[in-house]
mmCIF file of C-alpha atoms in Angstrom:
data_model
loop_
_atom_site.group_PDB
_atom_site.id
_atom_site.type_symbol
_atom_site.label_atom_id
_atom_site.label_comp_id
_atom_site.label_asym_id
_atom_site.label_seq_id
_atom_site.Cartn_x
_atom_site.Cartn_y
_atom_site.Cartn_z
ATOM 1 C CA UNK A 1 44.313 -143.265 -37.275
ATOM 2 C CA UNK A 2 47.956 -142.994 -38.383
ATOM 3 C CA UNK A 3 49.051 -139.353 -38.394
ATOM 4 C CA UNK A 4 52.375 -139.937 -40.139
ATOM 5 C CA UNK A 5 52.857 -138.995 -43.770
ATOM 6 C CA UNK A 6 53.197 -141.638 -46.445
ATOM 7 C CA UNK A 7 56.324 -141.746 -48.626
ATOM 8 C CA UNK A 8 54.213 -140.470 -51.534
ATOM 9 C CA UNK A 9 53.011 -137.487 -49.527
ATOM 10 C CA UNK A 10 56.546 -136.650 -48.413
ATOM 11 C CA UNK A 11 57.756 -136.890 -52.007
ATOM 12 C CA UNK A 12 55.016 -134.540 -53.248
ATOM 13 C CA UNK A 13 55.930 -131.956 -50.621
ATOM 14 C CA UNK A 14 59.686 -132.247 -51.189
ATOM 15 C CA UNK A 15 59.482 -132.015 -54.973
ATOM 16 C CA UNK A 16 57.055 -129.115 -54.883
ATOM 17 C CA UNK A 17 59.184 -127.165 -52.393
ATOM 18 C CA UNK A 18 62.274 -127.620 -54.565
ATOM 19 C CA UNK A 19 60.413 -126.449 -57.667
ATOM 20 C CA UNK A 20 58.980 -123.378 -55.956
ATOM 21 C CA UNK A 21 62.340 -122.435 -54.438
ATOM 22 C CA UNK A 22 63.890 -122.412 -57.889
ATOM 23 C CA UNK A 23 60.979 -120.881 -59.829
ATOM 24 C CA UNK A 24 59.071 -118.661 -57.363
ATOM 25 C CA UNK A 25 61.533 -116.525 -55.442
ATOM 26 C CA UNK A 26 60.789 -112.921 -54.360
ATOM 27 C CA UNK A 27 61.732 -111.406 -57.725
ATOM 28 C CA UNK A 28 59.754 -113.977 -59.726
ATOM 29 C CA UNK A 29 56.772 -113.481 -57.415
ATOM 30 C CA UNK A 30 56.643 -109.730 -57.935
ATOM 31 C CA UNK A 31 57.103 -110.081 -61.676
ATOM 32 C CA UNK A 32 54.256 -112.606 -61.860
ATOM 33 C CA UNK A 33 51.688 -110.535 -59.953
ATOM 34 C CA UNK A 34 52.362 -107.540 -62.217
ATOM 35 C CA UNK A 35 51.346 -109.465 -65.346
ATOM 36 C CA UNK A 36 47.786 -109.098 -66.711
ATOM 37 C CA UNK A 37 46.863 -112.615 -65.574
ATOM 38 C CA UNK A 38 48.479 -112.194 -62.152
ATOM 39 C CA UNK A 39 50.552 -115.368 -62.321
ATOM 40 C CA UNK A 40 53.396 -116.927 -64.335
ATOM 41 C CA UNK A 41 52.011 -119.255 -67.036
ATOM 42 C CA UNK A 42 55.395 -121.005 -67.288
ATOM 43 C CA UNK A 43 55.298 -121.872 -63.584
ATOM 44 C CA UNK A 44 51.706 -123.080 -63.926
ATOM 45 C CA UNK A 45 52.738 -125.316 -66.811
ATOM 46 C CA UNK A 46 55.608 -126.714 -64.750
ATOM 47 C CA UNK A 47 53.302 -127.432 -61.809
ATOM 48 C CA UNK A 48 50.896 -129.228 -64.141
ATOM 49 C CA UNK A 49 53.345 -131.164 -66.305
ATOM 50 C CA UNK A 50 56.035 -132.056 -63.754
ATOM 51 C CA UNK A 51 53.856 -132.632 -60.682
ATOM 52 C CA UNK A 52 50.314 -133.031 -62.000
ATOM 53 C CA UNK A 53 49.232 -130.580 -59.316
ATOM 54 C CA UNK A 54 45.917 -129.416 -60.877
ATOM 55 C CA UNK A 55 44.786 -133.047 -61.197
ATOM 56 C CA UNK A 56 46.221 -134.300 -57.931
ATOM 57 C CA UNK A 57 42.804 -134.982 -56.379
ATOM 58 C CA UNK A 58 41.002 -135.960 -59.593
ATOM 59 C CA UNK A 59 40.309 -139.597 -60.573
ATOM 60 C CA UNK A 60 42.696 -141.293 -62.966
ATOM 61 C CA UNK A 61 39.752 -142.011 -65.284
ATOM 62 C CA UNK A 62 39.597 -138.279 -66.015
ATOM 63 C CA UNK A 63 43.327 -137.668 -66.365
ATOM 64 C CA UNK A 64 44.024 -137.003 -62.702
ATOM 65 C CA UNK A 65 46.656 -138.477 -60.409
ATOM 66 C CA UNK A 66 44.083 -140.313 -58.295
ATOM 67 C CA UNK A 67 45.088 -138.926 -54.905
ATOM 68 C CA UNK A 68 42.722 -137.442 -52.362
ATOM 69 C CA UNK A 69 42.029 -133.928 -51.137
ATOM 70 C CA UNK A 70 44.473 -134.663 -48.309
ATOM 71 C CA UNK A 71 47.418 -134.695 -50.693
ATOM 72 C CA UNK A 72 46.158 -131.553 -52.387
ATOM 73 C CA UNK A 73 45.954 -129.779 -49.032
ATOM 74 C CA UNK A 74 49.466 -130.862 -48.066
ATOM 75 C CA UNK A 75 50.758 -129.669 -51.435
ATOM 76 C CA UNK A 76 49.103 -126.302 -50.876
ATOM 77 C CA UNK A 77 51.053 -125.947 -47.653
ATOM 78 C CA UNK A 78 54.115 -125.596 -49.884
ATOM 79 C CA UNK A 79 52.450 -123.128 -52.265
ATOM 80 C CA UNK A 80 51.437 -121.126 -49.192
ATOM 81 C CA UNK A 81 55.036 -120.955 -47.985
ATOM 82 C CA UNK A 82 56.052 -119.345 -51.271
ATOM 83 C CA UNK A 83 52.817 -117.314 -51.679
ATOM 84 C CA UNK A 84 52.885 -118.783 -55.178
ATOM 85 C CA UNK A 85 50.386 -116.960 -57.412
ATOM 86 C CA UNK A 86 48.612 -119.520 -59.580
ATOM 87 C CA UNK A 87 45.093 -120.617 -60.614
ATOM 88 C CA UNK A 88 45.412 -123.699 -58.382
ATOM 89 C CA UNK A 89 42.883 -122.679 -55.726
ATOM 90 C CA UNK A 90 40.231 -121.545 -58.198
ATOM 91 C CA UNK A 91 40.756 -124.433 -60.626
ATOM 92 C CA UNK A 92 41.561 -127.498 -58.526
ATOM 93 C CA UNK A 93 39.850 -126.641 -55.236
ATOM 94 C CA UNK A 94 36.757 -124.625 -56.158
ATOM 95 C CA UNK A 95 35.748 -125.589 -59.709
ATOM 96 C CA UNK A 96 37.003 -129.110 -60.439
ATOM 97 C CA UNK A 97 35.338 -130.852 -57.439
ATOM 98 C CA UNK A 98 31.980 -129.301 -58.336
ATOM 99 C CA UNK A 99 32.243 -130.452 -61.946
ATOM 100 C CA UNK A 100 33.226 -133.932 -60.743
ATOM 101 C CA UNK A 101 30.330 -134.056 -58.275
ATOM 102 C CA UNK A 102 27.513 -132.527 -60.336
ATOM 103 C CA UNK A 103 28.502 -132.744 -63.991
ATOM 104 C CA UNK A 104 27.107 -135.214 -66.473
ATOM 105 C CA UNK A 105 29.425 -137.885 -67.780
ATOM 106 C CA UNK A 106 29.833 -135.916 -71.004
ATOM 107 C CA UNK A 107 30.750 -132.752 -69.060
ATOM 108 C CA UNK A 108 33.229 -134.568 -66.843
ATOM 109 C CA UNK A 109 34.852 -136.273 -69.819
ATOM 110 C CA UNK A 110 35.142 -133.017 -71.741
ATOM 111 C CA UNK A 111 36.389 -130.781 -68.919
ATOM 112 C CA UNK A 112 38.165 -132.677 -66.151
ATOM 113 C CA UNK A 113 41.115 -133.969 -68.241
ATOM 114 C CA UNK A 114 41.822 -130.432 -69.480
ATOM 115 C CA UNK A 115 41.689 -129.126 -65.918
ATOM 116 C CA UNK A 116 43.933 -131.949 -64.713
ATOM 117 C CA UNK A 117 46.531 -131.276 -67.414
ATOM 118 C CA UNK A 118 46.531 -127.547 -66.702
ATOM 119 C CA UNK A 119 45.516 -126.619 -70.251
ATOM 120 C CA UNK A 120 42.243 -125.144 -68.969
ATOM 121 C CA UNK A 121 41.785 -122.979 -65.879
ATOM 122 C CA UNK A 122 38.443 -122.485 -64.181
ATOM 123 C CA UNK A 123 36.873 -120.629 -61.302
ATOM 124 C CA UNK A 124 33.685 -120.438 -59.263
ATOM 125 C CA UNK A 125 31.799 -117.157 -59.691
ATOM 126 C CA UNK A 126 29.232 -116.166 -57.086
ATOM 127 C CA UNK A 127 27.492 -112.791 -56.852
ATOM 128 C CA UNK A 128 29.060 -110.126 -54.670
ATOM 129 C CA UNK A 129 31.251 -110.924 -51.666
ATOM 130 C CA UNK A 130 29.284 -114.130 -51.024
ATOM 131 C CA UNK A 131 31.891 -116.838 -51.580
ATOM 132 C CA UNK A 132 32.045 -117.801 -47.895
ATOM 133 C CA UNK A 133 28.237 -117.943 -47.742
ATOM 134 C CA UNK A 134 27.993 -120.033 -50.918
ATOM 135 C CA UNK A 135 30.490 -122.559 -49.538
ATOM 136 C CA UNK A 136 28.624 -122.714 -46.185
ATOM 137 C CA UNK A 137 31.716 -121.594 -44.285
ATOM 138 C CA UNK A 138 30.127 -118.827 -42.241
ATOM 139 C CA UNK A 139 26.510 -119.957 -42.213
ATOM 140 C CA UNK A 140 23.845 -122.017 -43.936
ATOM 141 C CA UNK A 141 24.109 -121.531 -47.705
ATOM 142 C CA UNK A 142 20.374 -121.909 -48.271
ATOM 143 C CA UNK A 143 19.808 -118.137 -48.296
ATOM 144 C CA UNK A 144 19.379 -115.714 -51.183
ATOM 145 C CA UNK A 145 23.077 -115.045 -51.788
ATOM 146 C CA UNK A 146 22.648 -115.954 -55.494
ATOM 147 C CA UNK A 147 19.889 -113.392 -56.050
ATOM 148 C CA UNK A 148 16.839 -114.775 -54.343
ATOM 149 C CA UNK A 149 14.496 -113.959 -57.227
ATOM 150 C CA UNK A 150 15.060 -110.236 -56.702
ATOM 151 C CA UNK A 151 17.144 -107.700 -58.544
ATOM 152 C CA UNK A 152 20.875 -108.134 -58.219
ATOM 153 C CA UNK A 153 23.098 -111.166 -58.226
ATOM 154 C CA UNK A 154 23.041 -113.400 -61.293
ATOM 155 C CA UNK A 155 19.707 -114.448 -62.747
ATOM 156 C CA UNK A 156 19.189 -117.446 -65.052
ATOM 157 C CA UNK A 157 16.296 -117.799 -67.476
ATOM 158 C CA UNK A 158 15.448 -120.717 -69.667
ATOM 159 C CA UNK A 159 15.285 -120.096 -73.410
ATOM 160 C CA UNK A 160 14.749 -122.361 -76.348
ATOM 161 C CA UNK A 161 17.711 -124.716 -76.488
ATOM 162 C CA UNK A 162 19.398 -123.677 -73.254
ATOM 163 C CA UNK A 163 19.871 -120.983 -70.635
ATOM 164 C CA UNK A 164 20.802 -117.307 -70.504
ATOM 165 C CA UNK A 165 22.491 -115.499 -67.621
ATOM 166 C CA UNK A 166 22.323 -111.868 -66.650
ATOM 167 C CA UNK A 167 23.989 -110.160 -63.691
ATOM 168 C CA UNK A 168 27.298 -109.386 -62.049
ATOM 169 C CA UNK A 169 29.772 -111.201 -59.846
ATOM 170 C CA UNK A 170 32.540 -109.396 -57.980
ATOM 171 C CA UNK A 171 35.657 -110.643 -56.210
ATOM 172 C CA UNK A 172 35.915 -113.749 -58.380
ATOM 173 C CA UNK A 173 39.248 -115.516 -57.948
ATOM 174 C CA UNK A 174 41.037 -115.474 -61.330
ATOM 175 C CA UNK A 175 37.756 -114.309 -62.829
ATOM 176 C CA UNK A 176 39.577 -112.042 -65.288
ATOM 177 C CA UNK A 177 41.720 -114.839 -66.736
ATOM 178 C CA UNK A 178 40.012 -118.222 -66.208
ATOM 179 C CA UNK A 179 39.124 -120.099 -69.371
ATOM 180 C CA UNK A 180 35.976 -121.578 -67.821
ATOM 181 C CA UNK A 181 33.521 -119.855 -65.489
ATOM 182 C CA UNK A 182 31.374 -121.922 -63.144
ATOM 183 C CA UNK A 183 28.628 -119.418 -62.382
ATOM 184 C CA UNK A 184 26.153 -119.724 -59.525
ATOM 185 C CA UNK A 185 22.859 -118.188 -60.617
ATOM 186 C CA UNK A 186 19.332 -117.908 -59.323
ATOM 187 C CA UNK A 187 16.607 -119.574 -61.370
ATOM 188 C CA UNK A 188 12.885 -120.105 -61.122
ATOM 189 C CA UNK A 189 11.807 -116.623 -60.091
ATOM 190 C CA UNK A 190 10.644 -115.773 -56.591
ATOM 191 C CA UNK A 191 7.986 -118.487 -56.405
ATOM 192 C CA UNK A 192 10.215 -121.430 -57.355
ATOM 193 C CA UNK A 193 13.499 -120.082 -56.132
ATOM 194 C CA UNK A 194 16.558 -122.283 -56.520
ATOM 195 C CA UNK A 195 20.283 -121.946 -57.129
ATOM 196 C CA UNK A 196 21.918 -123.686 -60.090
ATOM 197 C CA UNK A 197 25.448 -123.826 -61.477
ATOM 198 C CA UNK A 198 26.223 -123.019 -65.097
ATOM 199 C CA UNK A 199 29.233 -123.445 -67.360
ATOM 200 C CA UNK A 200 30.271 -120.340 -69.278
ATOM 201 C CA UNK A 201 33.292 -119.954 -71.534
ATOM 202 C CA UNK A 202 35.541 -117.163 -70.331
ATOM 203 C CA UNK A 203 35.477 -115.466 -73.730
ATOM 204 C CA UNK A 204 31.779 -116.053 -74.438
ATOM 205 C CA UNK A 205 29.775 -113.292 -76.082
ATOM 206 C CA UNK A 206 28.298 -110.979 -73.483
ATOM 207 C CA UNK A 207 30.928 -111.656 -70.820
ATOM 208 C CA UNK A 208 32.701 -108.494 -69.692
ATOM 209 C CA UNK A 209 35.444 -108.999 -67.144
ATOM 210 C CA UNK A 210 38.184 -106.895 -65.656
ATOM 211 C CA UNK A 211 40.865 -107.491 -63.054
ATOM 212 C CA UNK A 212 40.161 -105.757 -59.762
ATOM 213 C CA UNK A 213 42.644 -104.137 -57.430
ATOM 214 C CA UNK A 214 42.874 -106.623 -54.580
ATOM 215 C CA UNK A 215 44.442 -106.258 -51.160
ATOM 216 C CA UNK A 216 46.372 -109.476 -51.745
ATOM 217 C CA UNK A 217 48.033 -109.161 -55.140
ATOM 218 C CA UNK A 218 49.134 -112.809 -55.004
ATOM 219 C CA UNK A 219 45.440 -113.788 -55.078
ATOM 220 C CA UNK A 220 44.160 -111.943 -58.189
ATOM 221 C CA UNK A 221 40.445 -111.273 -58.505
ATOM 222 C CA UNK A 222 38.149 -110.147 -61.302
ATOM 223 C CA UNK A 223 34.734 -108.596 -61.779
ATOM 224 C CA UNK A 224 32.351 -110.359 -64.164
ATOM 225 C CA UNK A 225 29.421 -108.816 -65.965
ATOM 226 C CA UNK A 226 27.119 -111.273 -67.715
ATOM 227 C CA UNK A 227 24.941 -109.605 -70.333
ATOM 228 C CA UNK A 228 22.466 -112.164 -71.623
ATOM 229 C CA UNK A 229 25.195 -114.793 -71.850
ATOM 230 C CA UNK A 230 24.579 -118.254 -73.257
ATOM 231 C CA UNK A 231 25.282 -120.879 -70.583
ATOM 232 C CA UNK A 232 25.205 -124.633 -70.131
ATOM 233 C CA UNK A 233 23.601 -126.109 -67.035
ATOM 234 C CA UNK A 234 26.038 -128.131 -64.935
ATOM 235 C CA UNK A 235 24.482 -131.551 -64.384
ATOM 236 C CA UNK A 236 20.747 -131.837 -63.866
ATOM 237 C CA UNK A 237 18.226 -129.351 -62.493
ATOM 238 C CA UNK A 238 17.323 -131.710 -59.662
ATOM 239 C CA UNK A 239 20.920 -131.981 -58.436
ATOM 240 C CA UNK A 240 21.744 -131.009 -54.859
ATOM 241 C CA UNK A 241 23.722 -127.882 -55.729
ATOM 242 C CA UNK A 242 23.753 -126.458 -52.221
ATOM 243 C CA UNK A 243 24.963 -129.756 -50.775
ATOM 244 C CA UNK A 244 27.751 -129.950 -53.354
ATOM 245 C CA UNK A 245 28.795 -126.373 -52.570
ATOM 246 C CA UNK A 246 28.880 -127.163 -48.853
ATOM 247 C CA UNK A 247 31.019 -130.254 -49.498
ATOM 248 C CA UNK A 248 33.343 -128.164 -51.670
ATOM 249 C CA UNK A 249 33.505 -125.667 -48.818
ATOM 250 C CA UNK A 250 34.831 -128.324 -46.458
ATOM 251 C CA UNK A 251 37.631 -129.206 -48.865
ATOM 252 C CA UNK A 252 38.346 -125.532 -49.516
ATOM 253 C CA UNK A 253 38.616 -124.812 -45.797
ATOM 254 C CA UNK A 254 41.023 -127.727 -45.278
ATOM 255 C CA UNK A 255 43.191 -126.669 -48.223
ATOM 256 C CA UNK A 256 43.240 -123.022 -47.151
ATOM 257 C CA UNK A 257 44.131 -124.080 -43.600
ATOM 258 C CA UNK A 258 47.226 -125.928 -44.789
ATOM 259 C CA UNK A 259 48.118 -123.096 -47.134
ATOM 260 C CA UNK A 260 47.894 -120.538 -44.314
ATOM 261 C CA UNK A 261 49.973 -122.761 -42.036
ATOM 262 C CA UNK A 262 52.684 -122.962 -44.693
ATOM 263 C CA UNK A 263 52.718 -119.175 -45.016
ATOM 264 C CA UNK A 264 52.778 -118.673 -41.232
ATOM 265 C CA UNK A 265 55.607 -121.164 -40.821
ATOM 266 C CA UNK A 266 57.675 -119.419 -43.497
ATOM 267 C CA UNK A 267 57.200 -115.923 -42.095
ATOM 268 C CA UNK A 268 58.137 -117.227 -38.625
ATOM 269 C CA UNK A 269 61.298 -118.809 -40.051
ATOM 270 C CA UNK A 270 62.294 -115.549 -41.696
ATOM 271 C CA UNK A 271 61.621 -113.571 -38.526
ATOM 272 C CA UNK A 272 63.752 -115.923 -36.414
ATOM 273 C CA UNK A 273 66.570 -115.656 -38.954
ATOM 274 C CA UNK A 274 66.379 -111.861 -38.860
ATOM 275 C CA UNK A 275 66.333 -111.403 -35.075
ATOM 276 C CA UNK A 276 69.540 -113.423 -34.913
ATOM 277 C CA UNK A 277 71.184 -110.819 -37.164
ATOM 278 C CA UNK A 278 69.643 -107.498 -36.134
ATOM 279 C CA UNK A 279 71.527 -105.922 -33.253
ATOM 280 C CA UNK A 280 70.608 -103.373 -30.608
ATOM 281 C CA UNK A 281 72.755 -102.338 -27.656
ATOM 282 C CA UNK A 282 75.571 -104.441 -29.050
ATOM 283 C CA UNK A 283 73.748 -107.768 -29.142
ATOM 284 C CA UNK A 284 71.234 -109.590 -31.391
ATOM 285 C CA UNK A 285 67.664 -108.707 -30.505
ATOM 286 C CA UNK A 286 66.859 -112.408 -30.591
ATOM 287 C CA UNK A 287 68.768 -112.745 -27.322
ATOM 288 C CA UNK A 288 66.302 -110.484 -25.486
ATOM 289 C CA UNK A 289 63.831 -112.321 -23.310
ATOM 290 C CA UNK A 290 60.836 -110.304 -24.500
ATOM 291 C CA UNK A 291 61.584 -111.189 -28.119
ATOM 292 C CA UNK A 292 62.005 -114.856 -27.234
ATOM 293 C CA UNK A 293 58.665 -114.910 -25.439
ATOM 294 C CA UNK A 294 56.852 -113.248 -28.348
ATOM 295 C CA UNK A 295 58.275 -115.635 -30.908
ATOM 296 C CA UNK A 296 57.589 -118.608 -28.642
ATOM 297 C CA UNK A 297 53.918 -117.590 -28.551
ATOM 298 C CA UNK A 298 53.893 -117.343 -32.345
ATOM 299 C CA UNK A 299 55.531 -120.768 -32.613
ATOM 300 C CA UNK A 300 52.876 -122.335 -30.368
ATOM 301 C CA UNK A 301 50.102 -120.706 -32.415
ATOM 302 C CA UNK A 302 51.570 -121.979 -35.698
ATOM 303 C CA UNK A 303 52.053 -125.519 -34.398
ATOM 304 C CA UNK A 304 48.524 -125.625 -32.980
ATOM 305 C CA UNK A 305 47.174 -124.406 -36.316
ATOM 306 C CA UNK A 306 49.248 -127.034 -38.134
ATOM 307 C CA UNK A 307 47.742 -129.823 -36.016
ATOM 308 C CA UNK A 308 44.227 -128.553 -36.712
ATOM 309 C CA UNK A 309 44.940 -128.133 -40.432
ATOM 310 C CA UNK A 310 46.404 -131.631 -40.793
ATOM 311 C CA UNK A 311 43.404 -133.136 -39.053
ATOM 312 C CA UNK A 312 41.036 -131.161 -41.281
ATOM 313 C CA UNK A 313 42.939 -132.361 -44.358
ATOM 314 C CA UNK A 314 42.756 -135.960 -43.163
ATOM 315 C CA UNK A 315 39.058 -135.644 -42.310
ATOM 316 C CA UNK A 316 38.090 -134.525 -45.823
ATOM 317 C CA UNK A 317 38.666 -138.035 -47.227
ATOM 318 C CA UNK A 318 35.844 -140.437 -46.226
ATOM 319 C CA UNK A 319 37.711 -143.645 -47.078
ATOM 320 C CA UNK A 320 41.471 -143.402 -47.102
ATOM 321 C CA UNK A 321 43.328 -145.470 -49.640
ATOM 322 C CA UNK A 322 41.000 -144.642 -52.517
ATOM 323 C CA UNK A 323 43.843 -143.723 -54.856
ATOM 324 C CA UNK A 324 47.542 -143.918 -55.485
ATOM 325 C CA UNK A 325 48.563 -141.594 -52.667
ATOM 326 C CA UNK A 326 46.076 -141.952 -49.831
ATOM 327 C CA UNK A 327 46.978 -145.296 -48.281
ATOM 328 C CA UNK A 328 49.175 -145.160 -45.209
ATOM 329 C CA UNK A 329 52.158 -147.456 -45.050
ATOM 330 C CA UNK A 330 51.320 -148.469 -41.464
ATOM 331 C CA UNK A 331 47.619 -149.269 -41.623
ATOM 332 C CA UNK A 332 45.303 -151.064 -44.083
ATOM 333 C CA UNK A 333 43.202 -148.772 -46.249
ATOM 334 C CA UNK A 334 39.893 -150.204 -45.030
ATOM 335 C CA UNK A 335 40.708 -149.183 -41.445
ATOM 336 C CA UNK A 336 40.778 -145.478 -42.344
ATOM 337 C CA UNK A 337 37.364 -143.999 -41.740
ATOM 338 C CA UNK A 338 36.100 -140.494 -41.801
ATOM 339 C CA UNK A 339 35.415 -139.431 -38.202
ATOM 340 C CA UNK A 340 32.322 -137.239 -38.469
ATOM 341 C CA UNK A 341 33.335 -133.765 -37.364
ATOM 342 C CA UNK A 342 31.355 -131.161 -39.320
ATOM 343 C CA UNK A 343 33.019 -128.093 -37.730
ATOM 344 C CA UNK A 344 36.605 -129.412 -38.083
ATOM 345 C CA UNK A 345 37.460 -127.671 -41.351
ATOM 346 C CA UNK A 346 35.952 -124.325 -40.360
ATOM 347 C CA UNK A 347 37.679 -124.349 -36.975
ATOM 348 C CA UNK A 348 40.978 -125.273 -38.605
ATOM 349 C CA UNK A 349 40.624 -122.440 -41.104
ATOM 350 C CA UNK A 350 39.846 -119.944 -38.341
ATOM 351 C CA UNK A 351 42.857 -121.049 -36.329
ATOM 352 C CA UNK A 352 45.188 -121.053 -39.335
ATOM 353 C CA UNK A 353 44.150 -117.589 -40.527
ATOM 354 C CA UNK A 354 44.572 -116.235 -37.010
ATOM 355 C CA UNK A 355 48.031 -117.820 -36.722
ATOM 356 C CA UNK A 356 49.089 -116.345 -40.067
ATOM 357 C CA UNK A 357 47.840 -112.915 -39.108
ATOM 358 C CA UNK A 358 49.717 -113.071 -35.791
ATOM 359 C CA UNK A 359 52.932 -114.431 -37.302
ATOM 360 C CA UNK A 360 52.970 -111.880 -40.126
ATOM 361 C CA UNK A 361 52.167 -108.956 -37.825
ATOM 362 C CA UNK A 362 54.943 -109.924 -35.415
ATOM 363 C CA UNK A 363 57.255 -110.469 -38.371
ATOM 364 C CA UNK A 364 56.677 -106.911 -39.568
ATOM 365 C CA UNK A 365 57.253 -105.605 -36.039
ATOM 366 C CA UNK A 366 60.518 -107.478 -35.468
ATOM 367 C CA UNK A 367 61.879 -106.536 -38.877
ATOM 368 C CA UNK A 368 61.720 -102.925 -37.724
ATOM 369 C CA UNK A 369 61.882 -100.207 -40.369
ATOM 370 C CA UNK A 370 62.594 -102.593 -43.226
ATOM 371 C CA UNK A 371 59.514 -104.634 -42.389
ATOM 372 C CA UNK A 372 57.251 -101.729 -43.324
ATOM 373 C CA UNK A 373 58.783 -101.184 -46.749
ATOM 374 C CA UNK A 374 57.149 -102.131 -50.029
ATOM 375 C CA UNK A 375 60.329 -103.875 -51.169
ATOM 376 C CA UNK A 376 60.288 -106.380 -48.311
ATOM 377 C CA UNK A 377 58.060 -109.480 -48.472
ATOM 378 C CA UNK A 378 56.702 -109.231 -44.917
ATOM 379 C CA UNK A 379 53.638 -107.209 -45.913
ATOM 380 C CA UNK A 380 52.687 -109.799 -48.561
ATOM 381 C CA UNK A 381 52.120 -112.425 -45.868
ATOM 382 C CA UNK A 382 50.061 -110.039 -43.776
ATOM 383 C CA UNK A 383 47.941 -109.184 -46.829
ATOM 384 C CA UNK A 384 47.440 -112.877 -47.570
ATOM 385 C CA UNK A 385 46.008 -113.348 -44.069
ATOM 386 C CA UNK A 386 43.761 -110.281 -44.360
ATOM 387 C CA UNK A 387 42.682 -111.078 -47.912
ATOM 388 C CA UNK A 388 41.760 -114.675 -47.121
ATOM 389 C CA UNK A 389 39.777 -113.557 -44.107
ATOM 390 C CA UNK A 390 37.840 -111.103 -46.259
ATOM 391 C CA UNK A 391 37.063 -113.801 -48.839
ATOM 392 C CA UNK A 392 36.477 -116.837 -46.641
ATOM 393 C CA UNK A 393 35.844 -115.475 -43.152
ATOM 394 C CA UNK A 394 35.952 -113.557 -40.931
ATOM 395 C CA UNK A 395 37.456 -115.715 -38.203
ATOM 396 C CA UNK A 396 34.773 -115.040 -35.608
ATOM 397 C CA UNK A 397 32.012 -116.066 -38.039
ATOM 398 C CA UNK A 398 33.851 -119.267 -38.980
ATOM 399 C CA UNK A 399 33.972 -120.176 -35.300
ATOM 400 C CA UNK A 400 30.396 -119.125 -34.642
ATOM 401 C CA UNK A 401 29.070 -121.273 -37.473
ATOM 402 C CA UNK A 402 31.168 -124.215 -36.303
ATOM 403 C CA UNK A 403 29.709 -123.815 -32.826
ATOM 404 C CA UNK A 404 26.200 -123.708 -34.249
ATOM 405 C CA UNK A 405 26.842 -126.828 -36.349
ATOM 406 C CA UNK A 406 28.080 -128.680 -33.253
ATOM 407 C CA UNK A 407 25.139 -127.305 -31.192
ATOM 408 C CA UNK A 408 27.737 -126.265 -28.669
ATOM 409 C CA UNK A 409 25.578 -123.815 -26.753
ATOM 410 C CA UNK A 410 22.356 -125.795 -26.800
ATOM 411 C CA UNK A 411 21.059 -127.473 -23.663
ATOM 412 C CA UNK A 412 21.045 -131.249 -23.456
ATOM 413 C CA UNK A 413 17.240 -131.218 -23.783
ATOM 414 C CA UNK A 414 17.416 -129.213 -27.009
ATOM 415 C CA UNK A 415 20.018 -131.556 -28.424
ATOM 416 C CA UNK A 416 17.817 -134.564 -27.686
ATOM 417 C CA UNK A 417 14.878 -132.905 -29.449
ATOM 418 C CA UNK A 418 17.089 -132.055 -32.467
ATOM 419 C CA UNK A 419 18.264 -135.652 -32.703
#
């Protein structure tokens, strides 16, 4: 394994950081989150046209750049630094991989190029606060989170010529603005219970959606009500939907880990800059030993989370070198293999979210009175950590599920029986 970045990866990160520094400063960020969509369409267009960011991990045959999820995760480290509000996570990380994995050739041809070019945004809609469960981040996703044949959730029924959906989904990332909804619904009734994915146009008849007030305003969410909505089945009924969702969850966890590391690194940088300027007793508070020790602990936590996040990003790609960006300049592509480590992404996400929460909390503390104000950006980083943990965690459940997947607390006899 070669842990160094390729020239292409370095170029993606450098170019993206320069673009975000010029187009997504504090004033632009606040203006964007106050819009009805919750992001700046001009910035989204720039990310798509200048960098090809939405299609970074999509095959070239469908209009993508042909890189891997590793490059997408590293790019999201830069968007995390800026807390850039955009449909990138919902479109490129949640929806596009599922369409690529499960969709028919006609569906992939019709949708993936539009997603790659940024002309169409999409999101994954699951009932209630069940996104982490659906992606198998905090437990086995084989439960009844989609409805289970009972009242609630989203129910799908077959009609002549297609399918109809009825139900509600809350806390849907960009659910109020996405042009395409990828809806997880329960089908088959109680006796033949199964979860399927359906394609629904955002403005389809019977779809009622509204933006919700979210803790993290840089991560806008919507509530969807589906009132006998016409839907198209994604792929085939016999497809392994739960397996595809679990695979998407691994990529999502790796991307979110890098994003959280970028945010934690930025808030630590700003805190270090500030303690060099803020004075008490006639000297900068950064010269006090207690402050140095606190920030040193934060630095260690961020660097440890970065190592875990980079490994998780690397581990998401089974065969490195399968595109324009993935091949290392020091090792042949066929030597890069995916080291099986099922809990790696979940552990990395837990560590990264914890590091961001710690770094942002200490940042608020060391900024003193100004750190608690609405006008300062410190609280936005803390809310990003808390909001992501509410959507994709919590941290202790991420770690518990990783331990269960690794059979960490089983005896050697039980492991032999399981094998």
